[in-house]
PDB file of C-alpha atoms in Angstrom:
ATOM      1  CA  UNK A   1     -27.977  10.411 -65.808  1.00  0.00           C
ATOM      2  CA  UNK A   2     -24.801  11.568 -67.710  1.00  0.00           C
ATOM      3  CA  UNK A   3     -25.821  15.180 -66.424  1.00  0.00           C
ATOM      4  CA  UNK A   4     -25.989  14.795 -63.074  1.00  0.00           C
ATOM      5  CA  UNK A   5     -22.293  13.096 -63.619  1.00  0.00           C
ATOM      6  CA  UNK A   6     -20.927  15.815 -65.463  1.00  0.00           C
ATOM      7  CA  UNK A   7     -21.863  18.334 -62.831  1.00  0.00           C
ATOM      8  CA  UNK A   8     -19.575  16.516 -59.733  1.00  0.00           C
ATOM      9  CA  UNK A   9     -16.471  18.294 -60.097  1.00  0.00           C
ATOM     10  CA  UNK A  10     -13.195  16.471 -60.545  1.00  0.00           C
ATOM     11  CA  UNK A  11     -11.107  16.060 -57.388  1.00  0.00           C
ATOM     12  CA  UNK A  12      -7.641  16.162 -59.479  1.00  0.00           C
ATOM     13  CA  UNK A  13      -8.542  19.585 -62.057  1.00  0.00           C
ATOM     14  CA  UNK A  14      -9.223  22.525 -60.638  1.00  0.00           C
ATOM     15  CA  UNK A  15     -12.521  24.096 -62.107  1.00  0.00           C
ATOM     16  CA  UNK A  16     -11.920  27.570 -64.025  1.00  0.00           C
ATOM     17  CA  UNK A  17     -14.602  29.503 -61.461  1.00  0.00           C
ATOM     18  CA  UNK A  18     -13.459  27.752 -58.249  1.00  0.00           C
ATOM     19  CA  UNK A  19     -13.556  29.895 -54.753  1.00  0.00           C
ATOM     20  CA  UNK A  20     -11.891  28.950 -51.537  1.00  0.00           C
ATOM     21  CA  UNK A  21     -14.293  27.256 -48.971  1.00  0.00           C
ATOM     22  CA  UNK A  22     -16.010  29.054 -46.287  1.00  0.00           C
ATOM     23  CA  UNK A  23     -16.606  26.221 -44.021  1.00  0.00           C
ATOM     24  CA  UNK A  24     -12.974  25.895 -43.327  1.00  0.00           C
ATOM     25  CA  UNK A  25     -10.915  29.186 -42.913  1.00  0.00           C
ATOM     26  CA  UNK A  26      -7.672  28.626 -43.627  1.00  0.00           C
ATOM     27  CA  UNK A  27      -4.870  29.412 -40.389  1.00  0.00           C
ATOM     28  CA  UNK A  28      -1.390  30.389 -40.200  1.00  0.00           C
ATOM     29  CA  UNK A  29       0.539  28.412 -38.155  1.00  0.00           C
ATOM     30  CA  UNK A  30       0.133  30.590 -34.687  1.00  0.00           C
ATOM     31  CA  UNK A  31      -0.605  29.981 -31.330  1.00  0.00           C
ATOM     32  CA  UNK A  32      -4.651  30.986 -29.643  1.00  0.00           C
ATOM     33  CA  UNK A  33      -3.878  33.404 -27.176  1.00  0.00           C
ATOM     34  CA  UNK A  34      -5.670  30.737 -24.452  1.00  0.00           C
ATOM     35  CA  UNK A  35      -2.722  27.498 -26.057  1.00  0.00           C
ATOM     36  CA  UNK A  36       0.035  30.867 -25.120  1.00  0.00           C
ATOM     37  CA  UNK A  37      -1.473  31.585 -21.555  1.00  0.00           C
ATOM     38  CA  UNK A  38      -2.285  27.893 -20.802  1.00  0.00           C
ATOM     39  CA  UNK A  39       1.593  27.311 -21.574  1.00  0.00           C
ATOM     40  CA  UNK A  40       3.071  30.465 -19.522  1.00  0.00           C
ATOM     41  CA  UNK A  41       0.860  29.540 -16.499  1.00  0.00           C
ATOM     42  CA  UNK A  42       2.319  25.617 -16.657  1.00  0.00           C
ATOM     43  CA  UNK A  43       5.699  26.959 -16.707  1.00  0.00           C
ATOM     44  CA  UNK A  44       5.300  28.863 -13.893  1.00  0.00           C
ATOM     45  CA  UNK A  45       3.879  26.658 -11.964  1.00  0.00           C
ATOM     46  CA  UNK A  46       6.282  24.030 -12.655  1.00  0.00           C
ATOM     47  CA  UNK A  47       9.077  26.215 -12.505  1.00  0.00           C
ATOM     48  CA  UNK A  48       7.607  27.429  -8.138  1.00  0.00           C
ATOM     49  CA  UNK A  49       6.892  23.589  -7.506  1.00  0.00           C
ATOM     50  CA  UNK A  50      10.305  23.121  -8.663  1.00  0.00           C
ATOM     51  CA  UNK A  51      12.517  26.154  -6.452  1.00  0.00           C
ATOM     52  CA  UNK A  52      10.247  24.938  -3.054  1.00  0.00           C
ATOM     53  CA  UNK A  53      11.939  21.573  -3.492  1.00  0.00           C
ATOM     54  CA  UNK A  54      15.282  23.336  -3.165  1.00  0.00           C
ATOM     55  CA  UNK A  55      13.796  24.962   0.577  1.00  0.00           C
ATOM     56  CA  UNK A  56      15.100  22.743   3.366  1.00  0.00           C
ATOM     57  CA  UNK A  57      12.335  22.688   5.287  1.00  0.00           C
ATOM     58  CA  UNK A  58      10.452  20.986   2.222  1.00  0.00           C
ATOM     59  CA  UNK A  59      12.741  17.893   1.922  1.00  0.00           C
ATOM     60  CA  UNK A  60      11.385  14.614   4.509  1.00  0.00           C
ATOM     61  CA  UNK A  61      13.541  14.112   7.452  1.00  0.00           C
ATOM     62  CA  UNK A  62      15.205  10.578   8.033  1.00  0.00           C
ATOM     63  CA  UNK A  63      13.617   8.383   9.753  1.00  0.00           C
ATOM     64  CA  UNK A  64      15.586   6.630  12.547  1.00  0.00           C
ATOM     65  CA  UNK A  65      16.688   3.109  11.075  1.00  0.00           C
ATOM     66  CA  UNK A  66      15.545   0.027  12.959  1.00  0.00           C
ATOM     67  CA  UNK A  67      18.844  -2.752  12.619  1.00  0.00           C
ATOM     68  CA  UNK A  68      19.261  -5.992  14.261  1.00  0.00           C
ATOM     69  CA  UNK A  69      22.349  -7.897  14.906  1.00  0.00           C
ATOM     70  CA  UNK A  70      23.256 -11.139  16.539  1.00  0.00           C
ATOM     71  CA  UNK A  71      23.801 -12.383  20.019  1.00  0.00           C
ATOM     72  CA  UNK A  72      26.021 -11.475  22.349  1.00  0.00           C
ATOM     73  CA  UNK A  73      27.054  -7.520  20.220  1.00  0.00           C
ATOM     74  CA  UNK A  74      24.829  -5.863  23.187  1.00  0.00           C
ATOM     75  CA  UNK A  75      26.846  -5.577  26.160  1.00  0.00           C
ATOM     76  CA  UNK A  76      24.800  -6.483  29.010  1.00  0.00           C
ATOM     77  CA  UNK A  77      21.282  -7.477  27.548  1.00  0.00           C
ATOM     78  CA  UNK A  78      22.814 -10.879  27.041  1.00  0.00           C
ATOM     79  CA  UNK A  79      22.002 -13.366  29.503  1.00  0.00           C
ATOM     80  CA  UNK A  80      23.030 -17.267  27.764  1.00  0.00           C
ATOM     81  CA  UNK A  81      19.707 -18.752  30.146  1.00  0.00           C
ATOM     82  CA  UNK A  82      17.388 -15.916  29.266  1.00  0.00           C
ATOM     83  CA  UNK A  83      16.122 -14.728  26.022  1.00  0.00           C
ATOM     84  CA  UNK A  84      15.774 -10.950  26.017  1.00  0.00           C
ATOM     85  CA  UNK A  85      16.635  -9.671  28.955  1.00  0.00           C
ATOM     86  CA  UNK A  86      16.137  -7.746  31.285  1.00  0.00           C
ATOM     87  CA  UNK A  87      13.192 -10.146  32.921  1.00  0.00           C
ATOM     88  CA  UNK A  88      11.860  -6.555  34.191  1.00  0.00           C
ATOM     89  CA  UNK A  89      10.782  -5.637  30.964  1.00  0.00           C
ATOM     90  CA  UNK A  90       7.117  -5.282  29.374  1.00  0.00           C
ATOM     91  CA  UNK A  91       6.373  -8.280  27.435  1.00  0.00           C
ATOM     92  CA  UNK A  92       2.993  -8.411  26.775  1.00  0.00           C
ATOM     93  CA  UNK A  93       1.034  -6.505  23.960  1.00  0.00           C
ATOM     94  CA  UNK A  94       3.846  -4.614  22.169  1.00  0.00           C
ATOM     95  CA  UNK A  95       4.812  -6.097  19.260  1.00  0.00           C
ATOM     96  CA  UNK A  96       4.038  -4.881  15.432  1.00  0.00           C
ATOM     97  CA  UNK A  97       4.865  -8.215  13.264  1.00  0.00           C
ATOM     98  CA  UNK A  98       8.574  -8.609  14.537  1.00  0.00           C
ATOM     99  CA  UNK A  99       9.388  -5.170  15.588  1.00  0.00           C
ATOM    100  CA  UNK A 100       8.045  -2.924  18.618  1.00  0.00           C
ATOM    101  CA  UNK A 101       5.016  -1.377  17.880  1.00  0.00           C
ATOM    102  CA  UNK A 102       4.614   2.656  17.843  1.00  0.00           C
ATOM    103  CA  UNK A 103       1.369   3.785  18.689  1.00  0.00           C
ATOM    104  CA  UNK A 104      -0.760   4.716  20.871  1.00  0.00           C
ATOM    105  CA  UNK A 105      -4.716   5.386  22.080  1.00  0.00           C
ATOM    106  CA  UNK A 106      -6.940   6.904  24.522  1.00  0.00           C
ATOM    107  CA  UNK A 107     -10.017   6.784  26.166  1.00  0.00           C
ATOM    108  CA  UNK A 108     -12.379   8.389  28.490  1.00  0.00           C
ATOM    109  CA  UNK A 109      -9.685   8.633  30.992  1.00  0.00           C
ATOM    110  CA  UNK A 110      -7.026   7.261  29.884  1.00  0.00           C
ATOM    111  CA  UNK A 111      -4.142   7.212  27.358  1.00  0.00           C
ATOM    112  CA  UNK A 112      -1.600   5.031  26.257  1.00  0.00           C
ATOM    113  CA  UNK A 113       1.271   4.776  24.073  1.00  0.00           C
ATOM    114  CA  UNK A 114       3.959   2.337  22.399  1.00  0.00           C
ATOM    115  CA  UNK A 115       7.074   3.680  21.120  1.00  0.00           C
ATOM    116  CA  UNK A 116      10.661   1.764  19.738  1.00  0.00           C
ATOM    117  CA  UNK A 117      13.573   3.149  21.209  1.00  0.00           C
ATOM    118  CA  UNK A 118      15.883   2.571  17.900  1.00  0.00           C
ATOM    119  CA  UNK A 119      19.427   3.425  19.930  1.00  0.00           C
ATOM    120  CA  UNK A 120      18.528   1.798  23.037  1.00  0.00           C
ATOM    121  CA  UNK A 121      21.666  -0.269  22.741  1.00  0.00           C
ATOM    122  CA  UNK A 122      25.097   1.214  21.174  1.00  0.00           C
ATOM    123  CA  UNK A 123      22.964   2.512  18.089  1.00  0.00           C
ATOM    124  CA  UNK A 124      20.887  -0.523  17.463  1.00  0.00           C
ATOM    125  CA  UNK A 125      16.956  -1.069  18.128  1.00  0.00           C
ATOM    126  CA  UNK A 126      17.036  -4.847  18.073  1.00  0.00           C
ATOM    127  CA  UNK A 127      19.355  -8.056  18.559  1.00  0.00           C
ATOM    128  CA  UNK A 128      18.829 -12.037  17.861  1.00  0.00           C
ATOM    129  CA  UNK A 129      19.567 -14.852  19.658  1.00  0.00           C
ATOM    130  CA  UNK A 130      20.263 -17.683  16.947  1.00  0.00           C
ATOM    131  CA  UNK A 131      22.272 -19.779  19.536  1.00  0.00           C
ATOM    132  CA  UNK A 132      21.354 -23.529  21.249  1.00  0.00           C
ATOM    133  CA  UNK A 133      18.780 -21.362  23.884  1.00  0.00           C
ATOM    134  CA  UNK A 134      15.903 -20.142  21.367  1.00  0.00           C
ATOM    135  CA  UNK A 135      16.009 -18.683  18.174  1.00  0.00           C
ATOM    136  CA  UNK A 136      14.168 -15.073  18.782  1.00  0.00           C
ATOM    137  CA  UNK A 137      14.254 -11.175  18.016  1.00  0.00           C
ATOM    138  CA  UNK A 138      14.381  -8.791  21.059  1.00  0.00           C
ATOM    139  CA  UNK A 139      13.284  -5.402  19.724  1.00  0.00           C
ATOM    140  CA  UNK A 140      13.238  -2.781  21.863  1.00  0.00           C
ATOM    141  CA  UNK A 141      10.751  -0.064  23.664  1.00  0.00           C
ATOM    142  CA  UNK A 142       9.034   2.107  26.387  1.00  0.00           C
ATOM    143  CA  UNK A 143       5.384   1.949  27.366  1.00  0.00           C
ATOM    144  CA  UNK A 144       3.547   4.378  28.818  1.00  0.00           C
ATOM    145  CA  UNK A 145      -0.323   4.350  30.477  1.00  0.00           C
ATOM    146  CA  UNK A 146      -1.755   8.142  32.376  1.00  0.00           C
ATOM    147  CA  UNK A 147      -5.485   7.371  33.730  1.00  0.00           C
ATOM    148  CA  UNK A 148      -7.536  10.137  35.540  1.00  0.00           C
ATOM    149  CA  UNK A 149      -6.807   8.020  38.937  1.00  0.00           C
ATOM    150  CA  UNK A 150      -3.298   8.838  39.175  1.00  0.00           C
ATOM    151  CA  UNK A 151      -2.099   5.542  37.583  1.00  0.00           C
ATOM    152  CA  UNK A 152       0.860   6.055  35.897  1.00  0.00           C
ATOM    153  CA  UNK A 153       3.026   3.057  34.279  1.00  0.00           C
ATOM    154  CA  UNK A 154       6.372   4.272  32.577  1.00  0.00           C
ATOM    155  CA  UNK A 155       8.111   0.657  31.796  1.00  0.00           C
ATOM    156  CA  UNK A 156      11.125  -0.623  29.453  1.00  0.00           C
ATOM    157  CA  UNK A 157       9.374  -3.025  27.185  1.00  0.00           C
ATOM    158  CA  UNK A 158      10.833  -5.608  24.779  1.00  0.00           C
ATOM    159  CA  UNK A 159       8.976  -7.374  21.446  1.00  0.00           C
ATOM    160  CA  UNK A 160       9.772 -10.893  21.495  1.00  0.00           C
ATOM    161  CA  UNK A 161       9.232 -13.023  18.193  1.00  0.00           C
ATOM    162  CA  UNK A 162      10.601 -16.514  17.209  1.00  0.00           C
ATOM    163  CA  UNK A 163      12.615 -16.381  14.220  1.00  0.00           C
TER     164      UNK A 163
END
């Protein structure tokens, strides 16, 4: 047993006939061409992504702001015995939570569409009445309806909701 013990070579003394490994070739410190190309093509793909976002034409376009503000600011939607005026308005259907809705649909043959009208009234899209009438959001719209029979409906509509 001692021989087979004296044959394991020590892992602190170097034996007098050692040779390096061959399992393990030993590397400079240098890039793989593939690491090098990998690299340059990231660069220069970050660097292309990076100039488009300086194009114009690549940056999103503001969206028109829907605001609200309180009674009596709209010159002549306020009536003090009606809640959103005018009474000729589209009521019915239009609302998306508290705000008009903007979309649309279509059929066989017919189409329709929602959309807000965000400056309908010096700037604003929308206006409460908070008052001793009713407590309720006006925002407002145009609806539209085209069917294959000639009926066309172009109306001023308003979304109603309690607050």
């Amino acid at each position: 047993m001692t021989d087979i013990l004296s044959r394991i070579p020590s892992a602190e003394v170097m034996p007098e006939n050692a040779q390096p490994s061959r399992v393990a070739v030993k590397e400079t410190a240098r890039w793989s061409r593939r690491r090098l190309l990998g690299t340059v093509a990231g660069v220069t793909v970050a660097a292309g992504l990076g100039a488009l976002d300086l194009l114009p034409w690549s940056k999103p376009k503001a969206a028109d702001a829907l605001t609200q503000w309180g009674m009596g600011d709209c010159r002549g939607y306020f009536d003090s015995s009606t809640v959103c005026v005018p009474s000729s308005a589209l009521f019915s259907g239009n609302c998306n939570g508290s705000w008009h809705k903007d979309q649309g649909g279509s059929g066989t043959c017919y189409n329709f569409r929602y959309r807000p009208k965000p400056t309908e009234c010096d700037g604003r899209n929308a206006w409460r009445w908070t008052g001793r009438t009713a407590r309720r959001k006006c925002s407002d719209g145009h609806y539209e309806y085209h069917d294959c029979g000639g009926g066309n409906v172009s109306r001023f509509s308003i979304c109603r909701t309690a607050i």
